[in-house]
Coordinates of C-alpha atoms and ligand atoms in Angstrom, one line a residue:
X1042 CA -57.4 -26.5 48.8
X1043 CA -55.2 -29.6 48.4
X1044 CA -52.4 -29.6 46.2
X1045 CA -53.6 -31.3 43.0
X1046 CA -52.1 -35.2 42.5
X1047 CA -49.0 -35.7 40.1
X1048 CA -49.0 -38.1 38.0
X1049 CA -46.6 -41.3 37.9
X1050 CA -43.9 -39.9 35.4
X1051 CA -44.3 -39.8 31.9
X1052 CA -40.9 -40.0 29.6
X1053 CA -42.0 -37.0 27.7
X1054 CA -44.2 -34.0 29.0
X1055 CA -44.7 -31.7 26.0
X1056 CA -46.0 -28.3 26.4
X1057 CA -47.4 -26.9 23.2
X1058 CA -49.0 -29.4 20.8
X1059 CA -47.9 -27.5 17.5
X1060 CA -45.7 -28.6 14.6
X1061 CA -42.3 -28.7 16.9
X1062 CA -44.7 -30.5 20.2
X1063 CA -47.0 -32.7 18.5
X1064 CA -44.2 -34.2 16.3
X1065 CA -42.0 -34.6 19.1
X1066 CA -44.9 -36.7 20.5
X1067 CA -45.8 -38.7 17.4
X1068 CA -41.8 -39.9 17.3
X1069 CA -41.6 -40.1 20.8
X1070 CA -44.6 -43.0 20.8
X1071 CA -42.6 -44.9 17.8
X1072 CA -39.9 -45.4 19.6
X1073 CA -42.0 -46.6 22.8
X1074 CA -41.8 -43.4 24.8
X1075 CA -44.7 -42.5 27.0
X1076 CA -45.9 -38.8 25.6
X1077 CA -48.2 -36.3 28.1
X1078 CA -49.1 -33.6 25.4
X1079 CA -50.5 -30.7 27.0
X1080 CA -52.5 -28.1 24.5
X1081 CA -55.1 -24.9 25.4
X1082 CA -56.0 -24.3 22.6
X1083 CA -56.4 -27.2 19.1
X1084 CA -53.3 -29.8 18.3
X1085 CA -52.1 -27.7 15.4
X1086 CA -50.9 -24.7 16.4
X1087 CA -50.2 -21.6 14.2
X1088 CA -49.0 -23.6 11.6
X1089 CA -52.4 -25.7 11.2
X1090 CA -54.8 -22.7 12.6
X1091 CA -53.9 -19.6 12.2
X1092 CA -50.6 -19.9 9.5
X1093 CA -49.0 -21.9 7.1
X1094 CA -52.1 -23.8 5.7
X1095 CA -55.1 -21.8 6.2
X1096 CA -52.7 -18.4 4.6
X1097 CA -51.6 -20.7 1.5
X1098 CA -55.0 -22.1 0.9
X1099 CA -55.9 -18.4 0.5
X1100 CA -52.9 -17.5 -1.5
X1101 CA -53.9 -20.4 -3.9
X1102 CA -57.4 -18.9 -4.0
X1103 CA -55.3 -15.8 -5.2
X1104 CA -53.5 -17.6 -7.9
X1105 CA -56.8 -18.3 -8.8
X1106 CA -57.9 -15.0 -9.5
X1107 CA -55.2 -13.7 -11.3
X1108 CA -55.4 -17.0 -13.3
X1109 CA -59.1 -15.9 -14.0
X1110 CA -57.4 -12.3 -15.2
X1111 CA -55.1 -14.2 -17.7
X1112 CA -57.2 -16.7 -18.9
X1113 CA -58.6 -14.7 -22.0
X1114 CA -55.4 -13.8 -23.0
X1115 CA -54.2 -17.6 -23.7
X1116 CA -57.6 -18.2 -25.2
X1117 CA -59.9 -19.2 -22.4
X1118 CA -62.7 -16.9 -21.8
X1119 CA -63.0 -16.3 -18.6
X1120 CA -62.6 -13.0 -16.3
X1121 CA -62.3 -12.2 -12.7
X1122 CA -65.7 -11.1 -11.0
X1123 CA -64.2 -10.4 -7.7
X1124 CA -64.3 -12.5 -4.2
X1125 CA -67.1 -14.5 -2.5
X1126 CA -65.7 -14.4 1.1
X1127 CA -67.8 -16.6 2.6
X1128 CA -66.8 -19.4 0.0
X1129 CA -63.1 -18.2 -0.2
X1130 CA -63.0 -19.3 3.9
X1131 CA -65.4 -22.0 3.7
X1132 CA -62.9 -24.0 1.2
X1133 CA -59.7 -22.6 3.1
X1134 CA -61.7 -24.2 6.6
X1135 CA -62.2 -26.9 5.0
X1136 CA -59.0 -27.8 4.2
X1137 CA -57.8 -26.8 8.0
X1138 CA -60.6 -29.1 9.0
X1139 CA -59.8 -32.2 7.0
X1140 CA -55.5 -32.1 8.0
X1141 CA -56.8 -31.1 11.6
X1142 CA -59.2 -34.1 11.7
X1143 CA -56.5 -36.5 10.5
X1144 CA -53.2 -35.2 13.0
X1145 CA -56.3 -35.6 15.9
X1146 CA -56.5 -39.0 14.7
X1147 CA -52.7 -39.8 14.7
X1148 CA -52.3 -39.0 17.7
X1149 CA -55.2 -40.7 18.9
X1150 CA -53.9 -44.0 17.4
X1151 CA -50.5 -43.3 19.0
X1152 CA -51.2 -43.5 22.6
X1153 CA -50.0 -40.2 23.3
X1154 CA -52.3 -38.9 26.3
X1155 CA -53.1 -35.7 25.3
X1156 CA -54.1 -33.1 28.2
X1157 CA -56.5 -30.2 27.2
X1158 CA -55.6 -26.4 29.5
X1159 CA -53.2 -24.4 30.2
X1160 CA -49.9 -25.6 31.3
X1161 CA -47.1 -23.8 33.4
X1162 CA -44.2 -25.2 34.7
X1163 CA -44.3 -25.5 38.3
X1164 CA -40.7 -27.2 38.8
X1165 CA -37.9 -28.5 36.4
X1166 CA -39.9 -31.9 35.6
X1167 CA -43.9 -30.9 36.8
X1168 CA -45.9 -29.4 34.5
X1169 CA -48.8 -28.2 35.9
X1170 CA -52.5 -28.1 33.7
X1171 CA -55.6 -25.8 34.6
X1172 CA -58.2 -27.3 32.3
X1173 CA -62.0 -27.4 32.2
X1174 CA -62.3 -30.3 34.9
X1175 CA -59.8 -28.9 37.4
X1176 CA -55.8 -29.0 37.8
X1177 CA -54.0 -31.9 37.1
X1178 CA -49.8 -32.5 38.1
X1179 CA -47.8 -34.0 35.0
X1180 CA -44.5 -35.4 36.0
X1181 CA -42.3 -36.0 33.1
X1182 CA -38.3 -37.4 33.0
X1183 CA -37.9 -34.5 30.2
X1184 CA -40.0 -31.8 29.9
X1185 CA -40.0 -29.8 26.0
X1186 CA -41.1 -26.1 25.9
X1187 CA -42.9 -26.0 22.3
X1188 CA -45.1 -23.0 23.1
X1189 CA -44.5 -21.4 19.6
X1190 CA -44.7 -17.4 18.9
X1191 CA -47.1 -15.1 18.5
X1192 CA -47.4 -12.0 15.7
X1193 CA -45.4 -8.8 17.4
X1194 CA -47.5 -5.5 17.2
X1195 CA -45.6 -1.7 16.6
X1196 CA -45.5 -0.4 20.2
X1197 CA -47.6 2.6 20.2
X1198 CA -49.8 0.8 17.2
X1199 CA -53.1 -0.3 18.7
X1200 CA -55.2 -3.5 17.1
X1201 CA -58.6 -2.9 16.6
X1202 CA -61.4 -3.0 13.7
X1203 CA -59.2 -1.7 11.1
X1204 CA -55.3 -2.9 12.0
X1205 CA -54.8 -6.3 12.6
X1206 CA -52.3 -8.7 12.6
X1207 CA -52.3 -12.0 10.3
X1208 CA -54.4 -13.5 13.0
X1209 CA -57.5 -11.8 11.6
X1210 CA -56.7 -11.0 8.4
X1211 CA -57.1 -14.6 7.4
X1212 CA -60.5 -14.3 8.4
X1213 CA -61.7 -10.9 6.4
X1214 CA -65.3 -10.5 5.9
X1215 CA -64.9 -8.5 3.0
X1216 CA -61.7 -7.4 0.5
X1217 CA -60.6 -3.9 1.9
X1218 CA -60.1 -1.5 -0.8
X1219 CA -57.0 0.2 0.4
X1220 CA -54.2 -1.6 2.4
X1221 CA -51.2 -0.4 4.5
X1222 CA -48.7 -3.4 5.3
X1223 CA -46.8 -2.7 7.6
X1224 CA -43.4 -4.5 7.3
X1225 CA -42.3 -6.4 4.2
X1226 CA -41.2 -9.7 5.8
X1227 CA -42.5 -12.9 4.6
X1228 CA -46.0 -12.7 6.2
X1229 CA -46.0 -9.1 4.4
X1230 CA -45.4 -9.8 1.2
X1231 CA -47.8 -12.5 1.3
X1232 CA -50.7 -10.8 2.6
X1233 CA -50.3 -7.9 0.3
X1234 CA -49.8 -10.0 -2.9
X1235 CA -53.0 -12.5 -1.4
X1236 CA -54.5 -8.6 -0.9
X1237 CA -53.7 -7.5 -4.6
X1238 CA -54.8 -10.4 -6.0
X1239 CA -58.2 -10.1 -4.5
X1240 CA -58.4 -6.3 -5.8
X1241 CA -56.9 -4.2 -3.1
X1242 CA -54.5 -1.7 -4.0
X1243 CA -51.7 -2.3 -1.4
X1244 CA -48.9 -0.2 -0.3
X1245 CA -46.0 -2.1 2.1
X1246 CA -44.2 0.0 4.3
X1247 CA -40.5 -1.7 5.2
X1248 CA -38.2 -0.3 7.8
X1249 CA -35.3 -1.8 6.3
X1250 CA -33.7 -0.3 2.9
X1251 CA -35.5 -3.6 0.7
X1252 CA -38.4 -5.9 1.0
X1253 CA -37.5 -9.7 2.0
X1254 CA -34.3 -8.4 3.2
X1255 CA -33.1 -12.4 4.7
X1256 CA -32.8 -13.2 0.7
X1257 CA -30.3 -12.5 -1.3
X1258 CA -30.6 -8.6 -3.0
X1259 CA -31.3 -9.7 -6.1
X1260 CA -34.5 -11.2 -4.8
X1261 CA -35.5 -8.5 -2.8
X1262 CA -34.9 -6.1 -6.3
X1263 CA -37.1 -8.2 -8.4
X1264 CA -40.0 -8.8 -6.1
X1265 CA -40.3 -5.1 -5.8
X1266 CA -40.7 -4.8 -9.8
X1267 CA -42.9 -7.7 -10.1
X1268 CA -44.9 -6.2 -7.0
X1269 CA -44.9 -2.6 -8.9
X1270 CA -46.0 -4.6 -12.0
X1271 CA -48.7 -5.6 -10.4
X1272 CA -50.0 -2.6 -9.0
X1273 CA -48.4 -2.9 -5.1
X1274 CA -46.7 0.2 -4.0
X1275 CA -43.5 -1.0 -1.5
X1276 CA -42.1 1.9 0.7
X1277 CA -38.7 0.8 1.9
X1278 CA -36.2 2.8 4.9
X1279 CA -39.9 4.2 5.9
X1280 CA -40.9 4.2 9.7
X1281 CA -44.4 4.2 11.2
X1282 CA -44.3 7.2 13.3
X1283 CA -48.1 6.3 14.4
X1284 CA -51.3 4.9 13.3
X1285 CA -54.8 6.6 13.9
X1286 CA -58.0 4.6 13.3
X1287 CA -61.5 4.4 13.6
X1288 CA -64.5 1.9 13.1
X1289 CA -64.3 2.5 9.6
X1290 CA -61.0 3.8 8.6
X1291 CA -57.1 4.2 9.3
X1292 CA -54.8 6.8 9.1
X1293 CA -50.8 5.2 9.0
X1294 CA -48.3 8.8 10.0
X1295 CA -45.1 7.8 8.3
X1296 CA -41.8 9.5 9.1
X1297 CA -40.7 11.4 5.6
X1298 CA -43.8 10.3 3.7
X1299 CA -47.1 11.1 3.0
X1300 CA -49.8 9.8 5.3
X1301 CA -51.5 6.6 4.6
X1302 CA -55.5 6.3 4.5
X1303 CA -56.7 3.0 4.0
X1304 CA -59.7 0.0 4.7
X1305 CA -57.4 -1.9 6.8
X1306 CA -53.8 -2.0 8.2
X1307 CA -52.2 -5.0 8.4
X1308 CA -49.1 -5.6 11.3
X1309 CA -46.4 -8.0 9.9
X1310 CA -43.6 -7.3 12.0
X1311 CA -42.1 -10.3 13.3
X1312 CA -43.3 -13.3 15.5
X1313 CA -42.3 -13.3 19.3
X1314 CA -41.9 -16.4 21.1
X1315 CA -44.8 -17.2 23.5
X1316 CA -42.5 -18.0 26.8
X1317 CA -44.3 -15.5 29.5
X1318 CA -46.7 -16.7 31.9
X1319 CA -45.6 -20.3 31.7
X1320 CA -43.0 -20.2 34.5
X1321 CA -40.2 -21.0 32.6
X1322 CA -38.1 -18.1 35.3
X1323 CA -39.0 -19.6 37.8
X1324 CA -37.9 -22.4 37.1
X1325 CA -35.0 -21.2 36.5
X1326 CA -34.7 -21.7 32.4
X1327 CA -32.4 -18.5 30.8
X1328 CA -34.9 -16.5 28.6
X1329 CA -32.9 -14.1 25.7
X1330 CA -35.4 -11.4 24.6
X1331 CA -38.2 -13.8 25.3
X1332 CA -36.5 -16.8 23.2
X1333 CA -35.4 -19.5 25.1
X1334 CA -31.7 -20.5 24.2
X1335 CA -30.4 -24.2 23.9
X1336 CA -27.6 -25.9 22.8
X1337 CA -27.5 -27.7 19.6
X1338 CA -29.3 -30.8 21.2
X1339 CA -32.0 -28.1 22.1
X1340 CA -31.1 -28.4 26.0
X1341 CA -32.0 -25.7 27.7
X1342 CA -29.5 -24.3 30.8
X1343 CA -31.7 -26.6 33.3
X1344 CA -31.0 -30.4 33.0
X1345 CA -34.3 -32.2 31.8
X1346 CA -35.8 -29.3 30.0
X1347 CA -35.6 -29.1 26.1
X1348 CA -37.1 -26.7 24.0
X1349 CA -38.4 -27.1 20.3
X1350 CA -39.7 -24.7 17.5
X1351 CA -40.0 -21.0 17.3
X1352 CA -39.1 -20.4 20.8
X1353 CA -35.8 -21.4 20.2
X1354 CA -33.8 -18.4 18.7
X1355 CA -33.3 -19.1 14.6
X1356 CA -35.9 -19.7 11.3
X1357 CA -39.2 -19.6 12.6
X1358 CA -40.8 -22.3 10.6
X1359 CA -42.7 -25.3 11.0
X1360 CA -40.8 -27.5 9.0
X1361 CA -38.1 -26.5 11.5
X1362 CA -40.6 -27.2 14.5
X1363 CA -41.1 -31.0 12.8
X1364 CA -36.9 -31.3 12.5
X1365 CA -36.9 -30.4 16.5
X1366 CA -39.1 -32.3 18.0
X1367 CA -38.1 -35.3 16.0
X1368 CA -35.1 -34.5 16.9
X1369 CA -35.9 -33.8 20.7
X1370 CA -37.7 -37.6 20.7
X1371 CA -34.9 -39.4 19.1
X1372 CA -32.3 -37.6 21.2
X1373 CA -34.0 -38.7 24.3
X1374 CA -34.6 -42.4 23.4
X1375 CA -30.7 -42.5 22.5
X1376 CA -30.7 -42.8 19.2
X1377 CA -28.1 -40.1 19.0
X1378 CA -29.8 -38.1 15.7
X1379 CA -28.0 -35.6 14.0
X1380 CA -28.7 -32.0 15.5
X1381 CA -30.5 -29.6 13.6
X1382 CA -28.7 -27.4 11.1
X1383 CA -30.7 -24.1 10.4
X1384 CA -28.5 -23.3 7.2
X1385 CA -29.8 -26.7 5.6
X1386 CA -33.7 -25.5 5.8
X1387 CA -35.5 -25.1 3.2
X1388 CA -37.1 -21.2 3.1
X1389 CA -40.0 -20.9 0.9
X1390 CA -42.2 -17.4 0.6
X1391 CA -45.6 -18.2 -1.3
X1392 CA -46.1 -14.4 -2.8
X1393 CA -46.3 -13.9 -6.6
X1394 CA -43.7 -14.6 -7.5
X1395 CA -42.6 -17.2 -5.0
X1396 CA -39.1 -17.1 -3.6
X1397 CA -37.3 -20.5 -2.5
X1398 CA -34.3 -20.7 -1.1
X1399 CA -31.8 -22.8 0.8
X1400 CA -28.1 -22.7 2.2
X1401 CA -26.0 -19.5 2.2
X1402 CA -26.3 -16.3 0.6
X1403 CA -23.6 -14.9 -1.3
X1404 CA -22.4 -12.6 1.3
X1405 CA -22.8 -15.5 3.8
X1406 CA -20.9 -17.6 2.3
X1407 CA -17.8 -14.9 2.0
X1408 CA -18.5 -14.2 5.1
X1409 CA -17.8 -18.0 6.2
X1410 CA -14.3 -17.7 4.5
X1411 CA -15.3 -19.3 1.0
X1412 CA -14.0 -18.5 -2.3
X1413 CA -17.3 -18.1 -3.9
X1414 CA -18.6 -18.2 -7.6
X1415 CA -22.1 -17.4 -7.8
X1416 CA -24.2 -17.6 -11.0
X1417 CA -27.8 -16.9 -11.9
X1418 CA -29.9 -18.4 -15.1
X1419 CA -33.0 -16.5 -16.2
X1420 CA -36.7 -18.0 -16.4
X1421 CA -36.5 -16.1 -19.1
X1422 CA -34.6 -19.0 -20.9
X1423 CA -36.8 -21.8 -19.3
X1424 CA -40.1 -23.3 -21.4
X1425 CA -42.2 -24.1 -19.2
X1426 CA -41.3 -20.6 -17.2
X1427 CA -42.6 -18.7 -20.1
X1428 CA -45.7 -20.8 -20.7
X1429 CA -46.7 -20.3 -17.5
X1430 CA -46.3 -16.6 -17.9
X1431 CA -43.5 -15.9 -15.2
X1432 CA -40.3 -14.4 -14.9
X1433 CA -37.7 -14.7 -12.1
X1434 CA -34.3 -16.9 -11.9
X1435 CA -32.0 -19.6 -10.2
X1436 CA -29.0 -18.4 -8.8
X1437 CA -26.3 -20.8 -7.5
X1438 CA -23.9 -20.1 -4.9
X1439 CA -20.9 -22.1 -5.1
X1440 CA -17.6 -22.6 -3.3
X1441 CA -14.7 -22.2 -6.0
X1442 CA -14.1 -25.7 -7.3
X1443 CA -16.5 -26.9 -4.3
X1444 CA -20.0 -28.1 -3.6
X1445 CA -23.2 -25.9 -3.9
X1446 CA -23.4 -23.9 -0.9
X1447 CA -26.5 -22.2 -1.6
X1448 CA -29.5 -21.6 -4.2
X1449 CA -32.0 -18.6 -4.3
X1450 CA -34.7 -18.6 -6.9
X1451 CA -38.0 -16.4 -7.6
X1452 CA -40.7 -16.6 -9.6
X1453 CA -44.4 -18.4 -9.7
X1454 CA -43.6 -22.0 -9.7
X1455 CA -40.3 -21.9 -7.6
X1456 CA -41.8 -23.4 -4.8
X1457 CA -41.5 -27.1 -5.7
X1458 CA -37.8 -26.3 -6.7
X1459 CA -36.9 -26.2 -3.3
X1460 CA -36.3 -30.2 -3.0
X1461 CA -34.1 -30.8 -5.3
X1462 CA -32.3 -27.3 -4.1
X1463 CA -32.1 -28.8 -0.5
X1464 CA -30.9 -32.0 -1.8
X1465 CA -28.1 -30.4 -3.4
X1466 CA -26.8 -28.4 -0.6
X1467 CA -27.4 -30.9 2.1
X1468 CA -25.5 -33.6 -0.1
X1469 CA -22.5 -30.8 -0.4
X1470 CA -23.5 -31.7 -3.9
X1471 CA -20.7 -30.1 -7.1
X1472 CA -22.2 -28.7 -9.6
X1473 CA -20.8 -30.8 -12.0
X1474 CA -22.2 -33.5 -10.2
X1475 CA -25.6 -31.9 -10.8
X1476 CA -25.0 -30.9 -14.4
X1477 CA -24.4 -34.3 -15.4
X1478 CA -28.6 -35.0 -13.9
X1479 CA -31.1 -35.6 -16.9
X1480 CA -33.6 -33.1 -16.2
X1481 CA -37.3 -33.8 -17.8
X1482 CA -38.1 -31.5 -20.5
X1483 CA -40.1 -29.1 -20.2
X1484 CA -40.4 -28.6 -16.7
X1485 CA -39.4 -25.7 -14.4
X1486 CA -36.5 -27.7 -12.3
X1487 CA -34.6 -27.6 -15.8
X1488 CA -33.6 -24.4 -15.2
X1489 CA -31.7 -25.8 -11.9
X1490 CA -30.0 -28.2 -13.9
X1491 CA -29.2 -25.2 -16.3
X1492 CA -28.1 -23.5 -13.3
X1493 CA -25.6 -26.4 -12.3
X1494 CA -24.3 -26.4 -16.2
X1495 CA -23.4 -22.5 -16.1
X1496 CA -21.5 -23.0 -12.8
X1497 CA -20.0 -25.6 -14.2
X1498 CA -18.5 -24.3 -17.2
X1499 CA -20.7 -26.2 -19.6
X1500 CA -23.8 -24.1 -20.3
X1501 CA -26.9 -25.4 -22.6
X1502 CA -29.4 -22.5 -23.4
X1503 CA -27.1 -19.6 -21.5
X1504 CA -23.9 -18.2 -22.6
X1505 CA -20.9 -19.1 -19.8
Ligands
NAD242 P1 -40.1 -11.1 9.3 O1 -39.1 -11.0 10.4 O2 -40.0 -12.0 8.2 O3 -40.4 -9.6 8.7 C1 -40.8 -8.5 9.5 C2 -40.4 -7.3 8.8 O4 -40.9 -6.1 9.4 C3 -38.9 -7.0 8.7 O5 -38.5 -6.9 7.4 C4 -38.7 -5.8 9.6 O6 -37.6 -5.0 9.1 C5 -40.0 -5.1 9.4 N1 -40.4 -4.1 10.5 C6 -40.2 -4.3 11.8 N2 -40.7 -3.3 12.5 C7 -41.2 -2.4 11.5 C8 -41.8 -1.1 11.6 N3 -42.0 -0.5 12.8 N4 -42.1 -0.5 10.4 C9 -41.9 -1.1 9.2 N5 -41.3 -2.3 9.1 C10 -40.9 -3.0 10.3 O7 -41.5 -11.4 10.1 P2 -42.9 -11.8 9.6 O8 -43.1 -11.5 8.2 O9 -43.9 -11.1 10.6 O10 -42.9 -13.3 9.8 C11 -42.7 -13.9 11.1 C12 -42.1 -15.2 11.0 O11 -42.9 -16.2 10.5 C13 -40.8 -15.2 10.1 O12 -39.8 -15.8 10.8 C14 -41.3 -16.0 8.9 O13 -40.2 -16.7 8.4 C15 -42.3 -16.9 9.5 N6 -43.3 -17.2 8.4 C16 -42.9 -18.0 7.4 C17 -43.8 -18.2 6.3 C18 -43.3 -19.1 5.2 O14 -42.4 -19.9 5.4 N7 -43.9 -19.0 4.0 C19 -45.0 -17.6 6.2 C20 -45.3 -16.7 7.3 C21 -44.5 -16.5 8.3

């Protein structure tokens, strides 16, 4: 057969169309690039599909609910009934639908050509698609890797019926009665207080010795009690020694613990980066357990080939997809952007309660060599906290006499903290710089402001 024709070169060939690829290719056609975006599956990716917004329009559903459970008790009447499936992912496609509808038409608008298969790399600067209406040769002058990551599986754990990774679970046809969660990550802790929420009793077994262990302790200690409050059982330093299951039921063998019988198990164990199969070695790009390292332009070792997103070792999230490919886009058209700081990103996990967080840690930050003050102010002492029925805190993470380095909060609401968090540490902002900040009344960000007055020695409603 003859060897398919290459096309005349594009600027940018992008392989992956998901938050890291199709942003790349939206900046890439403002600045006058020409963009090949090559996608097997729907321009989205996880984040669109199968992640970030179809789990959170779930995890509002589950807010919701426990709403519903409350309600009465601040004078509504109302109750929870239970959960109508088939509406529950009829509004949560819906929602997928609409965003998915207006990225297709963006990109539409923008010119970018956008190639439907599966694409490999055949040399440093030809990517080569097998689509529905044959092969096709796209030649680019830089070629970005933004094939994204998939959900890891327990070796020796099999999917089927009953245990599933996040993939399917989004999708349940009905609300299992008994859960195992197996790891206590972010996608865990979400799925098993989505899970709870929907009247599940959920147990979440975590390898490590506490839940959420990339925050600081403190977090990871008070979403376990809020989890216990709520009924969600958290078995940390536990392994999975192996998992049995049926059609109808699973067994989870834990090493020094009872067994586990539940509905469903659900496999949260990390996200691998999808870089097999795509002739990325043979083309002679360095792979690191899978990941593909670059340098803090996001070059890879070969000249011409950049890589974007979760298959670049760091945060896998798809705000930090967005930052690379703009980044990626810019870089090439020699606008000379600032590279991509990981520390800077915003984290946010959507349980109840949510954790935010941004900058250092406190033992990162002594670990970087700084003199470090670090101080916490309770929910407990914010208004609109307590009207909203939550608990939780801010803590700070100073530099002695120095900017903000970090802030860590929990509880519901904690979320939409995170800007003005991420503004303050990516300004290097003082905390006396922040305490002097009218913050509205009552709101939840008051308590960040209250934060920034303990640290800086001139508390309101806490004691210094
Ligand atoms: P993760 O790395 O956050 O957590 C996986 C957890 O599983 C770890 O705590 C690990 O110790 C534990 N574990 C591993 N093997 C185990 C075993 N055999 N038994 C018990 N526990 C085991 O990974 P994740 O939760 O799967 O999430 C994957 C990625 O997706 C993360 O990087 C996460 O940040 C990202 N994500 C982000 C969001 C968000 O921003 N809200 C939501 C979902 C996913």
């Amino acid at each position: 057969m003859a060897d398919p024709t290459t096309s005349s070169p594009f600027d940018l060939v992008i392989l992956g169309a998901g938050s890291g690829g199709y942003a790349c290719a939206l900046r890439a056609s403002q600045l006058g690039l020409t963009v090949a975006l090559v996608e097997e599956d729907k321009i989205g990716g996880t984040c669109l599909h199968r992640g970030c917004i179809p789990t959170k329009a779930l995890l509002h559903a589950a807010e919701l609910a426990d709403g519903a459970r409350v309600a009465a008790s601040h004078g509504v009447l109302t109750s929870f009934e239970g959960i109508d499936t088939a509406a529950l992912h009829a509004r949560k496609d819906k929602v997928v639908a609409q965003l998915h509808r207006g990225l297709t038409g963006l990109i539409g608008q923008a010119g970018i050509e956008v190639v439907s298969g599966r694409g490999r790399l055949v040399d440093t600067s030809t990517v080569e698609v097998e689509g529905e209406g044959g092969t096709t040769r796209l030649s680019g002058r830089t070629v970005v890797l933004a094939t994204g990551s998939y959900a890891r599986t327990i070796p020796g754990v099999e999917l089927g019926p009953r245990v599933m990774t996040s993939d399917r679970a989004m999708d349940l046809a009905e609300i299992p009665q008994r859960v195992a969660v197996l790891g206590g990550g972010v996608i865990g802790v979400e799925f098993a207080s989505m899970l709870r929420s929907f009247g599940a009793e959920v147990t979440v077994v975590e390898a490590l010795d506490r839940i959420v262990a990339a925050e600081e302790p403190s977090i990871s200690k008070h979403l376990t009690r809020e989890f216990k409050k709520r009924g969600i059982t958290t078995l940390t330093s536990t392994r999975v020694a192996s998992v049995e299951a049926d059609e109808h039921r699973a067994v989870v063998h834990l090493e020094g613990a009872d067994p586990l019988e539940v509905d469903l198990v659900m496999v949260a164990v990390g996200r691998g980066p999808r870089s097999e199969g795509i002739g990325l070695e043979e083309a002679g790009v360095t792979l690191e357990r899978g990941f593909v390292p670059t340098d803090e332009r996001l070059r890879t070792d070969v000249e011409g080939v950049r890589a974007v997103g979760d298959l670049v070792p760091g945060l896998q999230l798809a705000h930090r997809g967005f930052a690379h490919g703009i980044f990626v886009a810019e870089d090439v058209a020699g606008l000379d952007p600032r590279p991509v700081d990981d520390v800077t990103i915003p984290k946010v996990t959507y349980c109840d309660p949510e954790i935010a967080s941004v900058g250092l840690s406190t033992e990162a930050a002594k670990g970087a060599g700084h003199d470090v003050e670090t101080v916490t102010y309770p929910l407990g002492g914010n208004g609109r906290s307590i009207i909203r029925g939550t608990t939780g805190s801010v803590t700070l993470v100073r530099a002695k006499d120095g900017p903000v380095l970090g802030v860590h909060m929990v509880g519901l609401g904690v979320s939409e903290l995170i800007s003005e968090a991420q503004l303050v540490v990516g300004w290097e902002a003082h905390p006396e710089d922040v305490a002097t900040l009218v913050h509205a009344h009552p709101t939840q960000g008051e308590a960040l402001g209250e934060a920034a007055m303990l640290a800086a020695g001139r508390p309101l409603h806490a004691h210094a």
